[in-house]
Tab-separated table of C-alpha atoms and ligand atoms in Angstrom:
chain	number	residue	atom	x	y	z
J	1414	UNK	CA	92.103	97.764	143.087
J	1415	UNK	CA	92.296	94.410	143.481
J	1416	UNK	CA	96.342	93.128	145.068
J	1417	UNK	CA	98.384	90.323	144.103
J	1418	UNK	CA	97.479	87.411	146.276
J	1419	UNK	CA	99.698	87.767	149.950
J	1420	UNK	CA	101.863	85.079	150.995
J	1421	UNK	CA	100.628	83.543	154.905
J	1422	UNK	CA	103.318	84.316	157.359
J	1423	UNK	CA	105.950	81.837	157.545
J	1424	UNK	CA	106.291	80.898	154.196
J	1425	UNK	CA	108.719	81.965	151.694
J	1426	UNK	CA	106.775	85.229	149.290
J	1427	UNK	CA	108.150	85.260	145.816
J	1428	UNK	CA	111.273	87.158	144.539
J	1429	UNK	CA	111.490	89.974	142.389
J	1430	UNK	CA	115.207	91.583	142.068
J	1431	UNK	CA	115.329	95.591	141.155
J	1432	UNK	CA	118.766	96.172	139.289
J	1433	UNK	CA	118.760	99.839	139.791
J	1434	UNK	CA	120.611	102.557	141.488
J	1435	UNK	CA	120.095	104.110	144.901
J	1436	UNK	CA	118.187	107.574	145.714
J	1437	UNK	CA	119.292	109.202	149.070
J	1438	UNK	CA	116.317	110.864	148.934
J	1439	UNK	CA	114.564	107.628	149.574
J	1440	UNK	CA	111.955	108.583	146.459
J	1441	UNK	CA	113.001	106.523	143.392
J	1442	UNK	CA	115.642	104.056	142.438
J	1443	UNK	CA	116.138	101.084	144.610
J	1444	UNK	CA	114.343	102.286	147.872
J	1445	UNK	CA	110.974	103.086	145.583
J	1446	UNK	CA	111.407	99.789	143.916
J	1447	UNK	CA	111.905	98.036	147.410
J	1448	UNK	CA	108.852	100.001	149.069
J	1449	UNK	CA	106.366	98.788	146.322
J	1450	UNK	CA	107.647	95.213	146.464
J	1451	UNK	CA	106.667	95.020	149.897
J	1452	UNK	CA	103.563	96.902	150.182
J	1453	UNK	CA	102.727	93.968	147.642
J	1454	UNK	CA	103.841	91.464	149.425
J	1455	UNK	CA	107.121	90.372	147.782
J	1456	UNK	CA	110.410	89.762	148.976
J	1457	UNK	CA	112.756	92.297	147.172
J	1458	UNK	CA	115.954	91.744	145.890
J	1459	UNK	CA	118.802	94.186	145.037
J	1460	UNK	CA	121.673	94.401	142.654
J	1461	UNK	CA	122.885	98.199	143.183
J	1462	UNK	CA	124.403	99.702	139.804
J	1463	UNK	CA	125.423	103.077	141.255
J	1464	UNK	CA	124.876	105.042	144.867
J	1465	UNK	CA	123.871	108.863	143.647
J	1466	UNK	CA	123.936	111.824	145.780
J	1467	UNK	CA	120.273	113.588	145.680
J	1468	UNK	CA	117.507	115.533	147.391
J	1469	UNK	CA	114.140	116.374	147.083
J	1470	UNK	CA	115.726	118.928	144.884
J	1471	UNK	CA	118.074	117.509	142.160
J	1472	UNK	CA	120.843	114.833	141.814
J	1473	UNK	CA	124.179	116.188	142.873
J	1474	UNK	CA	126.153	113.260	141.214
J	1475	UNK	CA	126.723	109.678	141.619
J	1476	UNK	CA	129.192	107.145	141.866
J	1477	UNK	CA	129.072	103.912	139.850
J	1478	UNK	CA	129.306	100.233	141.751
J	1479	UNK	CA	132.509	98.417	140.151
J	1480	UNK	CA	131.595	95.875	137.573
J	1481	UNK	CA	132.748	92.728	139.149
J	1482	UNK	CA	130.030	94.237	142.374
J	1483	UNK	CA	127.360	94.287	140.163
J	1484	UNK	CA	127.821	90.806	138.646
J	1485	UNK	CA	128.292	89.520	141.661
J	1486	UNK	CA	125.285	90.516	143.387
J	1487	UNK	CA	123.514	88.931	140.815
J	1488	UNK	CA	125.281	85.931	141.060
J	1489	UNK	CA	125.449	85.644	144.831
J	1490	UNK	CA	121.248	85.960	144.906
J	1491	UNK	CA	120.327	83.942	141.343
J	1492	UNK	CA	122.345	80.862	143.103
J	1493	UNK	CA	121.059	81.100	146.262
J	1494	UNK	CA	117.560	82.871	146.916
J	1495	UNK	CA	116.142	82.330	142.989
J	1496	UNK	CA	114.126	84.855	141.653
J	1497	UNK	CA	110.594	84.814	139.379
J	1498	UNK	CA	110.943	88.642	137.898
J	1499	UNK	CA	113.500	91.414	137.709
J	1500	UNK	CA	113.461	95.209	136.854
J	1501	UNK	CA	116.474	97.424	135.556
J	1502	UNK	CA	116.301	100.918	136.249
J	1503	UNK	CA	119.194	103.166	136.456
J	1504	UNK	CA	122.469	101.144	135.066
J	1505	UNK	CA	124.475	104.512	134.650
J	1506	UNK	CA	127.070	103.524	131.547
J	1507	UNK	CA	127.670	101.073	129.222
J	1508	UNK	CA	129.698	98.800	130.942
J	1509	UNK	CA	127.612	98.215	133.405
J	1510	UNK	CA	124.798	97.590	131.169
J	1511	UNK	CA	127.585	94.816	128.597
J	1512	UNK	CA	127.501	93.714	132.394
J	1513	UNK	CA	123.967	93.061	133.908
J	1514	UNK	CA	123.039	91.728	130.308
J	1515	UNK	CA	126.260	89.173	130.452
J	1516	UNK	CA	125.611	88.132	133.210
J	1517	UNK	CA	122.104	87.893	133.022
J	1518	UNK	CA	122.835	85.680	129.978
J	1519	UNK	CA	125.151	83.298	131.677
J	1520	UNK	CA	122.796	82.861	134.616
J	1521	UNK	CA	120.684	81.743	131.976
J	1522	UNK	CA	117.777	83.060	134.141
J	1523	UNK	CA	114.440	81.928	133.060
J	1524	UNK	CA	112.347	84.839	134.912
J	1525	UNK	CA	110.668	87.459	132.817
J	1526	UNK	CA	112.786	90.945	132.257
J	1527	UNK	CA	111.514	94.608	132.968
J	1528	UNK	CA	113.479	97.347	131.321
J	1529	UNK	CA	112.802	100.677	132.299
J	1530	UNK	CA	115.463	102.697	130.641
J	1531	UNK	CA	116.029	105.250	133.241
J	1532	UNK	CA	118.474	108.050	130.986
J	1533	UNK	CA	117.879	111.196	133.372
J	1534	UNK	CA	115.898	112.332	136.806
J	1535	UNK	CA	112.596	114.300	136.844
J	1536	UNK	CA	114.738	117.494	137.034
J	1537	UNK	CA	116.640	116.228	133.740
J	1538	UNK	CA	119.977	115.528	135.647
J	1539	UNK	CA	121.420	113.070	133.709
J	1540	UNK	CA	121.600	109.232	135.358
J	1541	UNK	CA	122.704	107.311	131.814
J	1542	UNK	CA	125.982	108.685	129.924
J	1543	UNK	CA	124.580	109.553	126.084
J	1544	UNK	CA	127.318	107.333	124.534
J	1545	UNK	CA	125.542	104.169	126.592
J	1546	UNK	CA	122.117	104.287	124.539
J	1547	UNK	CA	123.479	101.943	121.901
J	1548	UNK	CA	124.472	99.078	124.940
J	1549	UNK	CA	120.609	99.823	125.989
J	1550	UNK	CA	119.279	99.365	122.519
J	1551	UNK	CA	121.486	96.403	121.829
J	1552	UNK	CA	122.206	94.121	124.209
J	1553	UNK	CA	119.160	94.944	127.179
J	1554	UNK	CA	116.424	95.305	124.883
J	1555	UNK	CA	116.837	91.815	123.386
J	1556	UNK	CA	116.779	90.155	126.451
J	1557	UNK	CA	113.848	92.253	128.023
J	1558	UNK	CA	110.499	90.189	128.186
J	1559	UNK	CA	109.180	94.166	128.214
J	1560	UNK	CA	110.670	97.711	127.579
J	1561	UNK	CA	108.924	100.752	129.481
J	1562	UNK	CA	110.456	104.091	128.446
J	1563	UNK	CA	108.715	107.793	129.083
J	1564	UNK	CA	107.960	109.814	125.916
J	1565	UNK	CA	112.049	111.374	126.512
J	1566	UNK	CA	113.222	108.319	126.918
J	1567	UNK	CA	111.728	107.597	123.466
J	1568	UNK	CA	112.940	110.370	121.681
J	1569	UNK	CA	116.358	109.433	122.454
J	1570	UNK	CA	115.890	105.565	121.795
J	1571	UNK	CA	114.536	106.534	118.430
J	1572	UNK	CA	114.322	109.467	117.420
J	1573	UNK	CA	110.575	109.666	117.065
J	1574	UNK	CA	108.649	112.238	118.864
J	1575	UNK	CA	105.509	111.216	120.244
J	1576	UNK	CA	102.744	114.088	120.057
J	1577	UNK	CA	99.340	111.428	119.331
J	1578	UNK	CA	97.945	108.220	118.987
J	1579	UNK	CA	99.671	107.946	115.635
J	1580	UNK	CA	103.028	108.711	116.847
J	1581	UNK	CA	102.694	106.438	119.869
J	1582	UNK	CA	101.862	103.813	117.514
J	1583	UNK	CA	105.189	104.451	115.223
J	1584	UNK	CA	107.136	104.292	118.418
J	1585	UNK	CA	106.310	101.210	119.809
J	1586	UNK	CA	106.664	99.678	116.728
J	1587	UNK	CA	110.422	101.382	116.239
J	1588	UNK	CA	110.939	100.069	120.031
J	1589	UNK	CA	109.774	96.707	119.763
J	1590	UNK	CA	111.763	96.173	116.282
J	1591	UNK	CA	114.673	96.564	118.632
J	1592	UNK	CA	114.350	93.316	120.197
J	1593	UNK	CA	112.136	93.055	123.352
J	1594	UNK	CA	108.833	90.738	123.463
J	1595	UNK	CA	107.090	93.750	124.619
J	1596	UNK	CA	107.006	97.230	124.119
J	1597	UNK	CA	104.951	99.837	126.272
J	1598	UNK	CA	105.001	103.471	125.428
J	1599	UNK	CA	103.701	105.149	128.643
J	1600	UNK	CA	101.888	108.632	127.284
J	1601	UNK	CA	102.420	109.978	130.907
J	1602	UNK	CA	104.420	112.885	129.549
J	1603	UNK	CA	101.956	113.490	126.690
J	1604	UNK	CA	100.924	116.922	127.459
J	1605	UNK	CA	98.212	117.182	125.028
J	1606	UNK	CA	96.118	114.568	126.461
J	1607	UNK	CA	94.161	115.049	129.769
J	1608	UNK	CA	94.130	111.147	130.372
J	1609	UNK	CA	97.563	109.277	130.510
J	1610	UNK	CA	97.112	106.716	127.866
J	1611	UNK	CA	99.791	103.689	128.183
J	1612	UNK	CA	100.546	101.593	124.665
J	1613	UNK	CA	101.522	98.414	124.709
J	1614	UNK	CA	102.893	96.505	121.683
J	1615	UNK	CA	104.046	92.802	121.175
J	1616	UNK	CA	104.892	92.952	117.216
J	1617	UNK	CA	101.192	92.208	116.117
J	1618	UNK	CA	98.524	93.812	118.284
J	1619	UNK	CA	98.038	96.865	120.339
J	1620	UNK	CA	96.936	97.018	123.877
J	1621	UNK	CA	96.121	100.367	125.147
J	1622	UNK	CA	95.802	101.339	129.007
J	1623	UNK	CA	94.012	104.640	130.056
J	1624	UNK	CA	94.016	105.506	133.476
J	1625	UNK	CA	93.002	109.192	135.325
J	1626	UNK	CA	95.979	111.872	135.126
J	1627	UNK	CA	96.673	112.616	138.477
J	1628	UNK	CA	98.156	116.268	138.585
J	1629	UNK	CA	100.155	116.535	141.357
J	1630	UNK	CA	103.822	118.104	142.157
J	1631	UNK	CA	105.389	115.290	143.343
J	1632	UNK	CA	105.535	112.273	140.822
J	1633	UNK	CA	109.512	111.452	141.540
J	1634	UNK	CA	109.989	107.482	141.168
J	1635	UNK	CA	106.855	106.828	139.250
J	1636	UNK	CA	108.271	105.572	135.999
J	1637	UNK	CA	110.247	103.474	138.593
J	1638	UNK	CA	106.885	102.338	140.487
J	1639	UNK	CA	105.298	101.337	137.990
J	1640	UNK	CA	107.960	98.781	136.235
J	1641	UNK	CA	108.464	97.700	140.092
J	1642	UNK	CA	104.837	96.809	139.971
J	1643	UNK	CA	104.637	95.339	136.674
J	1644	UNK	CA	107.570	92.860	137.569
J	1645	UNK	CA	105.727	91.961	140.949
J	1646	UNK	CA	102.918	90.881	139.167
J	1647	UNK	CA	104.925	88.971	136.450
J	1648	UNK	CA	106.572	87.267	139.215
J	1649	UNK	CA	103.276	85.882	140.277
J	1650	UNK	CA	102.600	84.572	136.700
J	1651	UNK	CA	100.581	87.657	135.022
J	1652	UNK	CA	100.104	87.922	131.324
J	1653	UNK	CA	102.135	91.280	130.657
J	1654	UNK	CA	98.982	92.673	129.542
J	1655	UNK	CA	97.237	92.053	132.355
J	1656	UNK	CA	100.862	92.518	134.553
J	1657	UNK	CA	101.002	96.290	133.114
J	1658	UNK	CA	97.231	97.138	133.890
J	1659	UNK	CA	97.166	96.265	137.316
J	1660	UNK	CA	100.592	98.278	137.695
J	1661	UNK	CA	98.635	101.165	136.020
J	1662	UNK	CA	96.376	100.892	138.486
J	1663	UNK	CA	98.850	100.741	141.380
J	1664	UNK	CA	101.070	103.964	140.324
J	1665	UNK	CA	97.399	105.942	139.913
J	1666	UNK	CA	96.650	104.990	143.293
J	1667	UNK	CA	100.905	105.604	144.435
J	1668	UNK	CA	100.302	109.309	142.708
J	1669	UNK	CA	97.271	109.977	144.332
J	1670	UNK	CA	98.779	109.253	147.710
J	1671	UNK	CA	101.990	111.177	146.713
J	1672	UNK	CA	103.205	113.655	149.446
J	1673	UNK	CA	105.484	116.721	149.441
J	1674	UNK	CA	109.378	115.986	150.707
J	1675	UNK	CA	112.096	118.635	151.453
J	1676	UNK	CA	111.697	121.716	149.293
J	1677	UNK	CA	111.357	120.040	145.518
J	1678	UNK	CA	109.472	117.179	144.593
J	1679	UNK	CA	108.049	114.716	146.484
J	1680	UNK	CA	107.567	111.234	145.885
J	1681	UNK	CA	104.723	108.685	144.587
J	1682	UNK	CA	103.345	106.565	147.344
J	1683	UNK	CA	103.402	102.734	147.785
J	1684	UNK	CA	102.801	103.300	151.832
J	1685	UNK	CA	98.800	104.286	150.547
J	1686	UNK	CA	98.507	100.244	150.668
J	1687	UNK	CA	99.106	100.625	155.018
J	1688	UNK	CA	95.612	102.695	155.085
J	1689	UNK	CA	93.897	100.457	152.540
J	1690	UNK	CA	94.690	97.564	154.894
J	1691	UNK	CA	93.799	100.101	157.922
K	2987	LIG	O1	113.304	108.051	138.460
K	2987	LIG	C1	114.316	107.888	138.022
K	2987	LIG	C2	115.822	107.204	138.664
K	2987	LIG	C3	115.760	106.120	138.894
K	2987	LIG	N1	117.046	105.626	139.529
K	2987	LIG	C4	117.215	106.612	140.178
K	2987	LIG	C5	117.353	108.037	140.197
K	2987	LIG	C6	115.822	108.096	139.670
K	2987	LIG	C7	115.446	110.251	139.455
K	2987	LIG	O2	115.734	110.585	140.018
K	2987	LIG	O3	117.205	109.019	141.160
K	2987	LIG	C8	118.657	106.022	141.370
C-alpha cells in the first residue's frame, strides 16, 4: 500500500488530535489512535475524555475526566500547537459531548473532524451512557466532516438494522440527514457478507469501499484505527473518499498483523509499519 508523505527529521509533522478515552490494555482508544498517528508519521495530540479500566477480557469500569479539564486540553493545544484534523472516540456522556462540541465551536477550528460514535466495547461493555445518543446526533454530528459508525452504532443512532446493501444505503441517508458532511456505514460486522464493504455518502453520491475480510479473533481497536487513519489522511489534505480508501487499506493491514494479548481479545497492530520499513 502507499503511505502518507513523511516529514524530514527536525521538521514539524502535521498534527492530528484524538478526543477519546484511554484503554489501560493499550489496544483501543487513545493508545490505538496515537499508534496509528505515529506509524503514519504524524504528531498526535490528545484530549482525554475518560479513563477506562480494562484488559483483554473486558472493561471493568471507567472514570470521566472533569468537563473543564476536557475543554482546557483542547484549548491549550489548539491555541499553541494547532492541528490539521481531529477525531473523536469514546465520549462517555452527554455532558462530555456538549463540552467537546461547544469548545470546538468556540475555537472556530477550521479542521476536518471525524466522529467515530463509540457506544460499546467489542465485549458489549457500555462506553457511552444511552441517554447521550441524542447529544451525539444533535450536537456533534452537525460539526462532523465524517461519521464512522459500525452496524451496532447505526442501529442505536438511526433504528435501522443493516442486513444488506439496500438497508446500508438507507442507513447512510439517515445518518447524513443528521448533519455530517459525509457518513460512512462500515460493513465489517455484516455477517452475511464474505467481504467487508463500507458505504460512504455525501448526500448525493454513494462510494463503495470493498476490502478483504480478515478473519481474526483479535480486532480490538479496529474502528478507532480506521477513524485515526482517516483523520491522518485528511490532515494531509486528502479528499474524504481518498482518506477513507487509504484508511480502509491501513486497517486491513493492521487486522492482518493483529496479535494475541492476555486471555481475551488482542488488538489490531499498526506496528506492522515497522516491518514494512525493515
Ligand atoms: O474500540 C472502541 C473503544 C474506544 N475507546 C476506548 C475503548 C474502546 C473499546 O474497548 O476501550 C477507550
